[in-house]
PDB file of C-alpha atoms and ligand atoms in Angstrom:
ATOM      1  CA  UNK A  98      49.184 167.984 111.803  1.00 65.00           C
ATOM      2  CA  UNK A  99      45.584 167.091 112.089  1.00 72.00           C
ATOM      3  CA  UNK A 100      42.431 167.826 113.817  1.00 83.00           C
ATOM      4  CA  UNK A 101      39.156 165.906 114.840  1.00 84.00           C
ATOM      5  CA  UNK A 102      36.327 166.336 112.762  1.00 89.00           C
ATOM      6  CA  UNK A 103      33.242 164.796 112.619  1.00 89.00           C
ATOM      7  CA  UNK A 104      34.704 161.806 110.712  1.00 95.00           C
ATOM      8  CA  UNK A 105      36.935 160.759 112.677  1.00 96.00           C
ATOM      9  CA  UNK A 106      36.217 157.641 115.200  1.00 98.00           C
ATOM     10  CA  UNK A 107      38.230 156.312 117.990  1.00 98.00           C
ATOM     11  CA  UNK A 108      37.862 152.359 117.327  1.00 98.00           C
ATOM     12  CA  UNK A 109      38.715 150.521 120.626  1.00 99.00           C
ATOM     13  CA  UNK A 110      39.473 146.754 120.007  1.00 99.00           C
ATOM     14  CA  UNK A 111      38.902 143.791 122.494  1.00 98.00           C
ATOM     15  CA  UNK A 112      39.150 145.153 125.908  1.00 98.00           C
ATOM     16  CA  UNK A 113      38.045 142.433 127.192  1.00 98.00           C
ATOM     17  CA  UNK A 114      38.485 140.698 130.582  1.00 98.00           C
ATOM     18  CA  UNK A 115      40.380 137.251 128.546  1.00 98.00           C
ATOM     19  CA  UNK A 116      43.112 139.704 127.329  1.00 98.00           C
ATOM     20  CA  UNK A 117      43.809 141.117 130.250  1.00 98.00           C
ATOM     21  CA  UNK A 118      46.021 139.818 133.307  1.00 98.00           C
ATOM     22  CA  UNK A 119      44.199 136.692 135.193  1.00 98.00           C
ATOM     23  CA  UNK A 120      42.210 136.257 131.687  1.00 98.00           C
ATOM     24  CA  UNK A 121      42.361 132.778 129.296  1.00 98.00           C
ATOM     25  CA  UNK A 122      44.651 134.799 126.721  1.00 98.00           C
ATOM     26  CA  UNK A 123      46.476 137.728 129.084  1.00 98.00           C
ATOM     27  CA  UNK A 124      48.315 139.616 127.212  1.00 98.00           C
ATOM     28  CA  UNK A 125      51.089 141.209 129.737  1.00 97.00           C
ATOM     29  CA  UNK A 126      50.290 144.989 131.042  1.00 98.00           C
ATOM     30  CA  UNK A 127      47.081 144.445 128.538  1.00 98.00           C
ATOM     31  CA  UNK A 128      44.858 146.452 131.052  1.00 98.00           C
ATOM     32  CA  UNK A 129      47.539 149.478 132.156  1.00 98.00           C
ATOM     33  CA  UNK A 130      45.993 150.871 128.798  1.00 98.00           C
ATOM     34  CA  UNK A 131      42.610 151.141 129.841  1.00 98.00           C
ATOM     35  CA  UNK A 132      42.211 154.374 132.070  1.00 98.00           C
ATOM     36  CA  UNK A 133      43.883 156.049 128.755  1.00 98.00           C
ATOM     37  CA  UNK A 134      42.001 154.536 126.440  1.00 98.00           C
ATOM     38  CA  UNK A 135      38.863 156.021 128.880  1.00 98.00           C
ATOM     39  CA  UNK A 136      40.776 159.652 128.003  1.00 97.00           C
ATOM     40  CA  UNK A 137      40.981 159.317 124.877  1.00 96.00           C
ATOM     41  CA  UNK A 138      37.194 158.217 124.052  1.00 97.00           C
ATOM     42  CA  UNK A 139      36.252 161.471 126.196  1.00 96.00           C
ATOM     43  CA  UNK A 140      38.187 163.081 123.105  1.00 94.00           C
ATOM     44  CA  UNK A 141      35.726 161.284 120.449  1.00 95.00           C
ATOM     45  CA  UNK A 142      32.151 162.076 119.367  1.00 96.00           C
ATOM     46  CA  UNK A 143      32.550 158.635 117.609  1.00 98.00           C
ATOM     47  CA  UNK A 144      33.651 155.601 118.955  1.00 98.00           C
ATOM     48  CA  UNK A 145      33.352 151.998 118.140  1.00 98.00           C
ATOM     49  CA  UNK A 146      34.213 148.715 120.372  1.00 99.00           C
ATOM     50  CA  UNK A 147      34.975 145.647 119.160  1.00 98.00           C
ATOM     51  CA  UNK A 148      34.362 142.436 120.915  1.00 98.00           C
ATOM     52  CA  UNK A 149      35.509 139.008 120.133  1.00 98.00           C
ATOM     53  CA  UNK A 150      32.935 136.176 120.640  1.00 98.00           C
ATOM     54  CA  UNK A 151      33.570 132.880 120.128  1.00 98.00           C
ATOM     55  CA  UNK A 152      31.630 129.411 120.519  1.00 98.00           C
ATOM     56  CA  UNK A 153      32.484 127.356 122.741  1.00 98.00           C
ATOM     57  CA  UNK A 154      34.343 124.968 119.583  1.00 98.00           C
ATOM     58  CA  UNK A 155      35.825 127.439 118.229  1.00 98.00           C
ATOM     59  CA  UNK A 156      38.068 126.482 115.292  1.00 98.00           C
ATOM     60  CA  UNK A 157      40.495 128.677 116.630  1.00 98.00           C
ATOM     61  CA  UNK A 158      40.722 126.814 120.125  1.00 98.00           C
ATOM     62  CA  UNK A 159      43.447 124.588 120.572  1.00 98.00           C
ATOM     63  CA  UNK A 160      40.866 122.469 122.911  1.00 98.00           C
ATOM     64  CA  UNK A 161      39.194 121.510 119.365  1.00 97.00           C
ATOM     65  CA  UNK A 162      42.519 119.602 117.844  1.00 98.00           C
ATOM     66  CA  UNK A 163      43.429 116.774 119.634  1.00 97.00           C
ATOM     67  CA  UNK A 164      47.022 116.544 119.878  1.00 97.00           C
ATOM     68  CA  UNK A 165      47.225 120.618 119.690  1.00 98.00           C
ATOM     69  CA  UNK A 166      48.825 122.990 122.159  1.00 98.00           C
ATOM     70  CA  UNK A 167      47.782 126.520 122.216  1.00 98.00           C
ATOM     71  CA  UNK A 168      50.440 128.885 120.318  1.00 97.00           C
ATOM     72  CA  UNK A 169      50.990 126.125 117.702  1.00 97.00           C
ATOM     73  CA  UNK A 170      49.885 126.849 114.056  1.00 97.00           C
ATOM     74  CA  UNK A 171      47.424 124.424 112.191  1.00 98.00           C
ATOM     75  CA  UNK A 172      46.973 124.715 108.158  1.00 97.00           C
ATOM     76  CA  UNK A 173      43.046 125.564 107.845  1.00 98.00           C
ATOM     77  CA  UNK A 174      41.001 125.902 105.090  1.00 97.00           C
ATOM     78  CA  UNK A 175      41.981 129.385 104.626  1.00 97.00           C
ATOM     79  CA  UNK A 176      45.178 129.066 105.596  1.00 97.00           C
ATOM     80  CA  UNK A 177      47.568 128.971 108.740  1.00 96.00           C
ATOM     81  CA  UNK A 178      45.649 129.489 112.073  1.00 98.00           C
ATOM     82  CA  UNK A 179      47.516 130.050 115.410  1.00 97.00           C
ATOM     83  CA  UNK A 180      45.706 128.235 117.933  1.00 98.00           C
ATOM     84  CA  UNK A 181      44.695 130.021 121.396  1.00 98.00           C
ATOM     85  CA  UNK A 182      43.818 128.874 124.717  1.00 98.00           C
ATOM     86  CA  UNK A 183      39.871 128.675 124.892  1.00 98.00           C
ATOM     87  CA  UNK A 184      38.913 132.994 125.408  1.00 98.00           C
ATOM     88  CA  UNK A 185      36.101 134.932 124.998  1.00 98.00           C
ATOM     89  CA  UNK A 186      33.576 132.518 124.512  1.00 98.00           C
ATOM     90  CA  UNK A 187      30.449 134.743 123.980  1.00 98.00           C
ATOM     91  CA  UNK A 188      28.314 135.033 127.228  1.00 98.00           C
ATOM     92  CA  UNK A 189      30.893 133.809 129.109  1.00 98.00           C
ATOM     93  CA  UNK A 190      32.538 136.591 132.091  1.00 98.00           C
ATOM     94  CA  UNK A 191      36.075 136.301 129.969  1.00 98.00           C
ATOM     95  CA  UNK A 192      34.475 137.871 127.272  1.00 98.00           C
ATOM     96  CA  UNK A 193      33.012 140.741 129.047  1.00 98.00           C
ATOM     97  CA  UNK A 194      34.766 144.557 128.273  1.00 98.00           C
ATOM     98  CA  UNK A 195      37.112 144.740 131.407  1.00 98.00           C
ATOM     99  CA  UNK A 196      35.248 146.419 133.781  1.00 98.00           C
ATOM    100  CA  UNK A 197      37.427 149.310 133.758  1.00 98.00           C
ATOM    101  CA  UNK A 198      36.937 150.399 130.430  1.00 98.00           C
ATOM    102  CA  UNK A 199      34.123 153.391 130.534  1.00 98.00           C
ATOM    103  CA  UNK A 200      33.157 154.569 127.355  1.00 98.00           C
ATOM    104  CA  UNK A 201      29.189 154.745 127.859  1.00 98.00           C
ATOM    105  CA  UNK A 202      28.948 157.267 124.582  1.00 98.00           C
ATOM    106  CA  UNK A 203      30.567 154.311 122.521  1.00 98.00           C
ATOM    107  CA  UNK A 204      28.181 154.046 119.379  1.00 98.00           C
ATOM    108  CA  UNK A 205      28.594 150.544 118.259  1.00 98.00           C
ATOM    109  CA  UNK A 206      29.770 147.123 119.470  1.00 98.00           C
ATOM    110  CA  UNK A 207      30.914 145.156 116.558  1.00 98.00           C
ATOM    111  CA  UNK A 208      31.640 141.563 117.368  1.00 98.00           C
ATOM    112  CA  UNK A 209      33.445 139.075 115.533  1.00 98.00           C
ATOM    113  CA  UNK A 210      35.081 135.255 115.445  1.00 98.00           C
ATOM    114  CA  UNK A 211      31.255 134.224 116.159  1.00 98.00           C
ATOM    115  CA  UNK A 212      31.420 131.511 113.065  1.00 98.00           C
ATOM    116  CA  UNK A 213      32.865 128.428 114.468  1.00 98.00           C
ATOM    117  CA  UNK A 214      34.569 127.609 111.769  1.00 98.00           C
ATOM    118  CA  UNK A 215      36.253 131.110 110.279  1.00 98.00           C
ATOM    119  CA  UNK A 216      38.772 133.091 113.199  1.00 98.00           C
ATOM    120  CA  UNK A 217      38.692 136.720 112.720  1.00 98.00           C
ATOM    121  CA  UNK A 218      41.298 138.835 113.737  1.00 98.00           C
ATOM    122  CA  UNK A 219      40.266 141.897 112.100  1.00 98.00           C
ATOM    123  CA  UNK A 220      37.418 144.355 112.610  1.00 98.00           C
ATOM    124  CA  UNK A 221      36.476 144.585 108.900  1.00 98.00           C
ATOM    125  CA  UNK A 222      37.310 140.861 107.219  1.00 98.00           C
ATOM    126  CA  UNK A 223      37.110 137.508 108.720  1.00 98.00           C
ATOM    127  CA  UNK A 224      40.421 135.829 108.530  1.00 97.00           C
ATOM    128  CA  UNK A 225      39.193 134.204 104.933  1.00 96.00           C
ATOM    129  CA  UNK A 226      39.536 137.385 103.967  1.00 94.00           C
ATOM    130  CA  UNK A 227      36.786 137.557 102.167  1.00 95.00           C
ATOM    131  CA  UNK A 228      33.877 137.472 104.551  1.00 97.00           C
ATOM    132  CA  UNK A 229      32.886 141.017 105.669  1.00 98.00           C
ATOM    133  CA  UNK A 230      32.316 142.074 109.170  1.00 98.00           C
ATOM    134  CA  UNK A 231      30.051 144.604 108.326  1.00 98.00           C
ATOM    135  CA  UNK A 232      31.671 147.522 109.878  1.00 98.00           C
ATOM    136  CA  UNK A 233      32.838 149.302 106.646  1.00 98.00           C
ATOM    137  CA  UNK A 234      29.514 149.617 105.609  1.00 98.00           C
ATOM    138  CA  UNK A 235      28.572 150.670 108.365  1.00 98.00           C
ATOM    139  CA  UNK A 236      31.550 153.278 108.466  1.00 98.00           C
ATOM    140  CA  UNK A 237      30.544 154.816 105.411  1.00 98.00           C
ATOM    141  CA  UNK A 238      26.980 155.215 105.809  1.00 98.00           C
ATOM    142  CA  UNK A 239      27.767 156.793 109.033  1.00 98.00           C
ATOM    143  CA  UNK A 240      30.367 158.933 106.964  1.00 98.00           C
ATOM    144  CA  UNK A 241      33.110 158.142 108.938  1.00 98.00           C
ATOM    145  CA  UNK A 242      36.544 158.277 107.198  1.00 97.00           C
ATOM    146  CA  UNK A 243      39.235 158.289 109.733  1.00 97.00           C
ATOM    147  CA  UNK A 244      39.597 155.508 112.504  1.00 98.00           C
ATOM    148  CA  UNK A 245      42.181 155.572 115.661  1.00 98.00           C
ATOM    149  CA  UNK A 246      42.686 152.294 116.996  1.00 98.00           C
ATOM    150  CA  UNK A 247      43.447 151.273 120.064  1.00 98.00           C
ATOM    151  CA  UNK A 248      43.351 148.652 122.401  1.00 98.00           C
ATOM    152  CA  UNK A 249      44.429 144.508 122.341  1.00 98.00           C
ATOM    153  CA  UNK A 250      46.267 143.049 120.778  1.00 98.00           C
ATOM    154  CA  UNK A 251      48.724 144.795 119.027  1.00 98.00           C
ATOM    155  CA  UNK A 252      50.243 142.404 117.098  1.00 98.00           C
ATOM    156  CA  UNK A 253      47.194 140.388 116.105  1.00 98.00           C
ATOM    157  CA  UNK A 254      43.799 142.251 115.913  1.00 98.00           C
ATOM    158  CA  UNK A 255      44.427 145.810 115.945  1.00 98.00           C
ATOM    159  CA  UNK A 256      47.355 144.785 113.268  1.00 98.00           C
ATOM    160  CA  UNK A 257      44.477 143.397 110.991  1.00 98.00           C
ATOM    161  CA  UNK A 258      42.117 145.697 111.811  1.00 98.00           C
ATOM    162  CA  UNK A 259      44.424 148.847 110.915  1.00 98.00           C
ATOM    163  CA  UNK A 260      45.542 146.950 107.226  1.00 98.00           C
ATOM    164  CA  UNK A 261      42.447 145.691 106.514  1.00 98.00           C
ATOM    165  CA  UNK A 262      40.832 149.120 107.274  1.00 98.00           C
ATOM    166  CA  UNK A 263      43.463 150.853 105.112  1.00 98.00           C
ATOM    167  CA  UNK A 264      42.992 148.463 102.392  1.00 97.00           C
ATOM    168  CA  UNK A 265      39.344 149.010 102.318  1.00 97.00           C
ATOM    169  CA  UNK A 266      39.492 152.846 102.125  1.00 97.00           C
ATOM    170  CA  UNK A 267      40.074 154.554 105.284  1.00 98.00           C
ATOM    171  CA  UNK A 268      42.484 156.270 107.092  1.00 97.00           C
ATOM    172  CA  UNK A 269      43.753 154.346 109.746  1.00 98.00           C
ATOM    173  CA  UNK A 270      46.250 155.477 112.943  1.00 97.00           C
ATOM    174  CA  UNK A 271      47.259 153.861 115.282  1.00 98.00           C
ATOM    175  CA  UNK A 272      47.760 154.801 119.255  1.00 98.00           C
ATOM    176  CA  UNK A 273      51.254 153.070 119.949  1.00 98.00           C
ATOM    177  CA  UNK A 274      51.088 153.451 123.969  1.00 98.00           C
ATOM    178  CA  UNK A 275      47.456 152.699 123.460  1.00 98.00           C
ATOM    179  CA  UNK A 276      47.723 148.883 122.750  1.00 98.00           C
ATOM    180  CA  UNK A 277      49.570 146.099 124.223  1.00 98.00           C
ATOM    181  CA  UNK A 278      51.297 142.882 121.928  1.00 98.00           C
ATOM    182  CA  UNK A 279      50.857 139.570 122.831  1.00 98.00           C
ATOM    183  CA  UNK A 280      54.422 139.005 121.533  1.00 97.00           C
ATOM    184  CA  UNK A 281      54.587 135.432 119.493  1.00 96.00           C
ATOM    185  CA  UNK A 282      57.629 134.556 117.285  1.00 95.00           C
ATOM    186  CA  UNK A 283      58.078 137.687 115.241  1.00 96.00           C
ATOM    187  CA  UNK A 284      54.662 139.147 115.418  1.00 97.00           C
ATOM    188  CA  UNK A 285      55.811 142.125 117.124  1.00 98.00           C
ATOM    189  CA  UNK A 286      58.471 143.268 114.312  1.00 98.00           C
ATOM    190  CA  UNK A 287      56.234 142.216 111.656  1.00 98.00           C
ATOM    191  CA  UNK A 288      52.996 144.076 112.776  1.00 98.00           C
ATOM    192  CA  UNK A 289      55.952 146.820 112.338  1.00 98.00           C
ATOM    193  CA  UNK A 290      56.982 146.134 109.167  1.00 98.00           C
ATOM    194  CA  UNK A 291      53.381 145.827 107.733  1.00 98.00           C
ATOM    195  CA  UNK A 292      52.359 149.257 109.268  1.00 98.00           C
ATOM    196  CA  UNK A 293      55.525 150.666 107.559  1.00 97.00           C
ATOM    197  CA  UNK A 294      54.260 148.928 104.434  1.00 98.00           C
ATOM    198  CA  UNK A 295      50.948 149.633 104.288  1.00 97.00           C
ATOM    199  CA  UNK A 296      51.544 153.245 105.328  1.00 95.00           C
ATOM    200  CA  UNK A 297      49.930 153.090 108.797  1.00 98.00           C
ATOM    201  CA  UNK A 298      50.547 155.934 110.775  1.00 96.00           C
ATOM    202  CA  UNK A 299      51.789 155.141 114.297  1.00 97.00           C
ATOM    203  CA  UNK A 300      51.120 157.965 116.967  1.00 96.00           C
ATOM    204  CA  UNK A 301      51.173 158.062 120.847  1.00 96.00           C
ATOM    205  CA  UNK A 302      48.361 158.884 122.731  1.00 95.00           C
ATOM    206  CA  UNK A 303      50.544 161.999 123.560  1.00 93.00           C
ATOM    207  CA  UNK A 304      50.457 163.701 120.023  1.00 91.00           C
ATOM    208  CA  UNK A 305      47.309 162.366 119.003  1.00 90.00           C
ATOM    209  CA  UNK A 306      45.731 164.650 122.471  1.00 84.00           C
ATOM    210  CA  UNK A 307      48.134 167.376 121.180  1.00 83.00           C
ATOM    211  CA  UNK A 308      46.932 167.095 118.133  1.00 79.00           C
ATOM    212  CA  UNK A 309      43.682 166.777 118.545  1.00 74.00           C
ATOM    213  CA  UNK A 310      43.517 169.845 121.173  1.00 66.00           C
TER     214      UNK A 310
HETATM  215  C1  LIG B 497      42.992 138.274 119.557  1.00 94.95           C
HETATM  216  C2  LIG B 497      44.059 136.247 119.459  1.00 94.95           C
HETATM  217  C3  LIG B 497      42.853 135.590 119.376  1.00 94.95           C
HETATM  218  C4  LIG B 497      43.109 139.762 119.677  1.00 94.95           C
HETATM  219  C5  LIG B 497      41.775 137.640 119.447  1.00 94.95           C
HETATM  220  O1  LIG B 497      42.127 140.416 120.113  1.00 94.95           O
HETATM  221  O2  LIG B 497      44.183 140.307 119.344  1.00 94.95           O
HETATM  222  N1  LIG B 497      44.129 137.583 119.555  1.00 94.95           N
HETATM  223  N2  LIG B 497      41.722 136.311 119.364  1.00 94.95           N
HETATM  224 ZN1  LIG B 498      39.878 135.266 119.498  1.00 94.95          ZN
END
């Protein structure tokens, strides 16, 4: 169906120790994925780690609006945020990579959420969707065209990062067994439906290795 070429990047997002169990924002099982996300970067010349990196007042914080609990919804400027318990606040050990993930050829760490007053879910726009990230700039003057993502969470940032991605002009897949949700209202069927939509491609780590030989 395919095969790697020197395109193609494996883009790893937020493996960090606050989405994994005993972390500010665990998401459930979040680090069983880690010794295969390990195999699969041994498959990449490329890859790419994200890293989100917050201030400590965070807009998306639920610690910054009194009266909020984490997991409620706010109306912001650029529209509805989901507030989170305080995570990955930059230099802090929570927003470390876990210490399992080992990927010492990775090329680039891109972080993100660093403005305190703009969240930003995906890899390639800031959740005003209009601020870039810089990474698909940096994709294309690297000439890479084809991203597999993997990693946390599911249902919020590699969801944004894989329709953003595709909306901005490159091929995204995504490694099913390879990510974990954190599973909030309907974010799990909807990540689904948008995928479906937006004609991302959903694979297990299983074909893609298959696949990719
Ligand atoms: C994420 C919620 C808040 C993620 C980041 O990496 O999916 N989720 N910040
Ligand atoms: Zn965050």
């Amino acid at each position: 169906m395919f095969t790697l070429t020197p395109t193609d990047a494996l883009l790893v997002i937020d493996v960090q120790n606050d989405f994994c169990p005993g972390g500010a924002l665990a998401v459930e099982r979040g680090d069983e994925i880690i010794p295969l996300i390990n195999l699969l970067g041994r498959r990449f010349e490329h890859v790419i780690l994200t890293q989100d990196w917050h201030p400590a007042d965070h807009i998306s914080f639920a610690s910054r609006h009194p009266g909020k609990q984490p997991f409620e919804t706010i109306e912001v400027a650029y529209g509805n945020q989901t507030l989170w318990p305080d995570h990955c606040v930059r230099g802090t050990p929570g927003a470390e990579f876990h210490p399992g993930l080992d990927i010492p050829h990775a090329e680039l760490i891109l972080r993100k959420g660093f403005r305190r007053e703009i969240d930003s879910y995906s890899a390639f726009l800031e959740d005003d969707h209009t601020t870039p990230t810089g990474l698909a700039g940096y994709l294309r003057e690297r000439g890479l065209q084809r991203l597999f993502l993997c990693g946390l969470a599911y249902d919020f940032c590699v969801r944004f990062s894989a329709i953003d991605g595709t909306a901005t002009g490159f091929e995204c897949i995504v490694i099913e067994d390879a990510t974990r949700a954190v599973g909030l209202g309907e974010s799990i069927g909807s990540t689904q439906r948008h995928f479906a939509d937006a004609r991302v491609l959903q694979l297990t780590a299983r074909e893609v290795k298959n696949e990719l030989g």
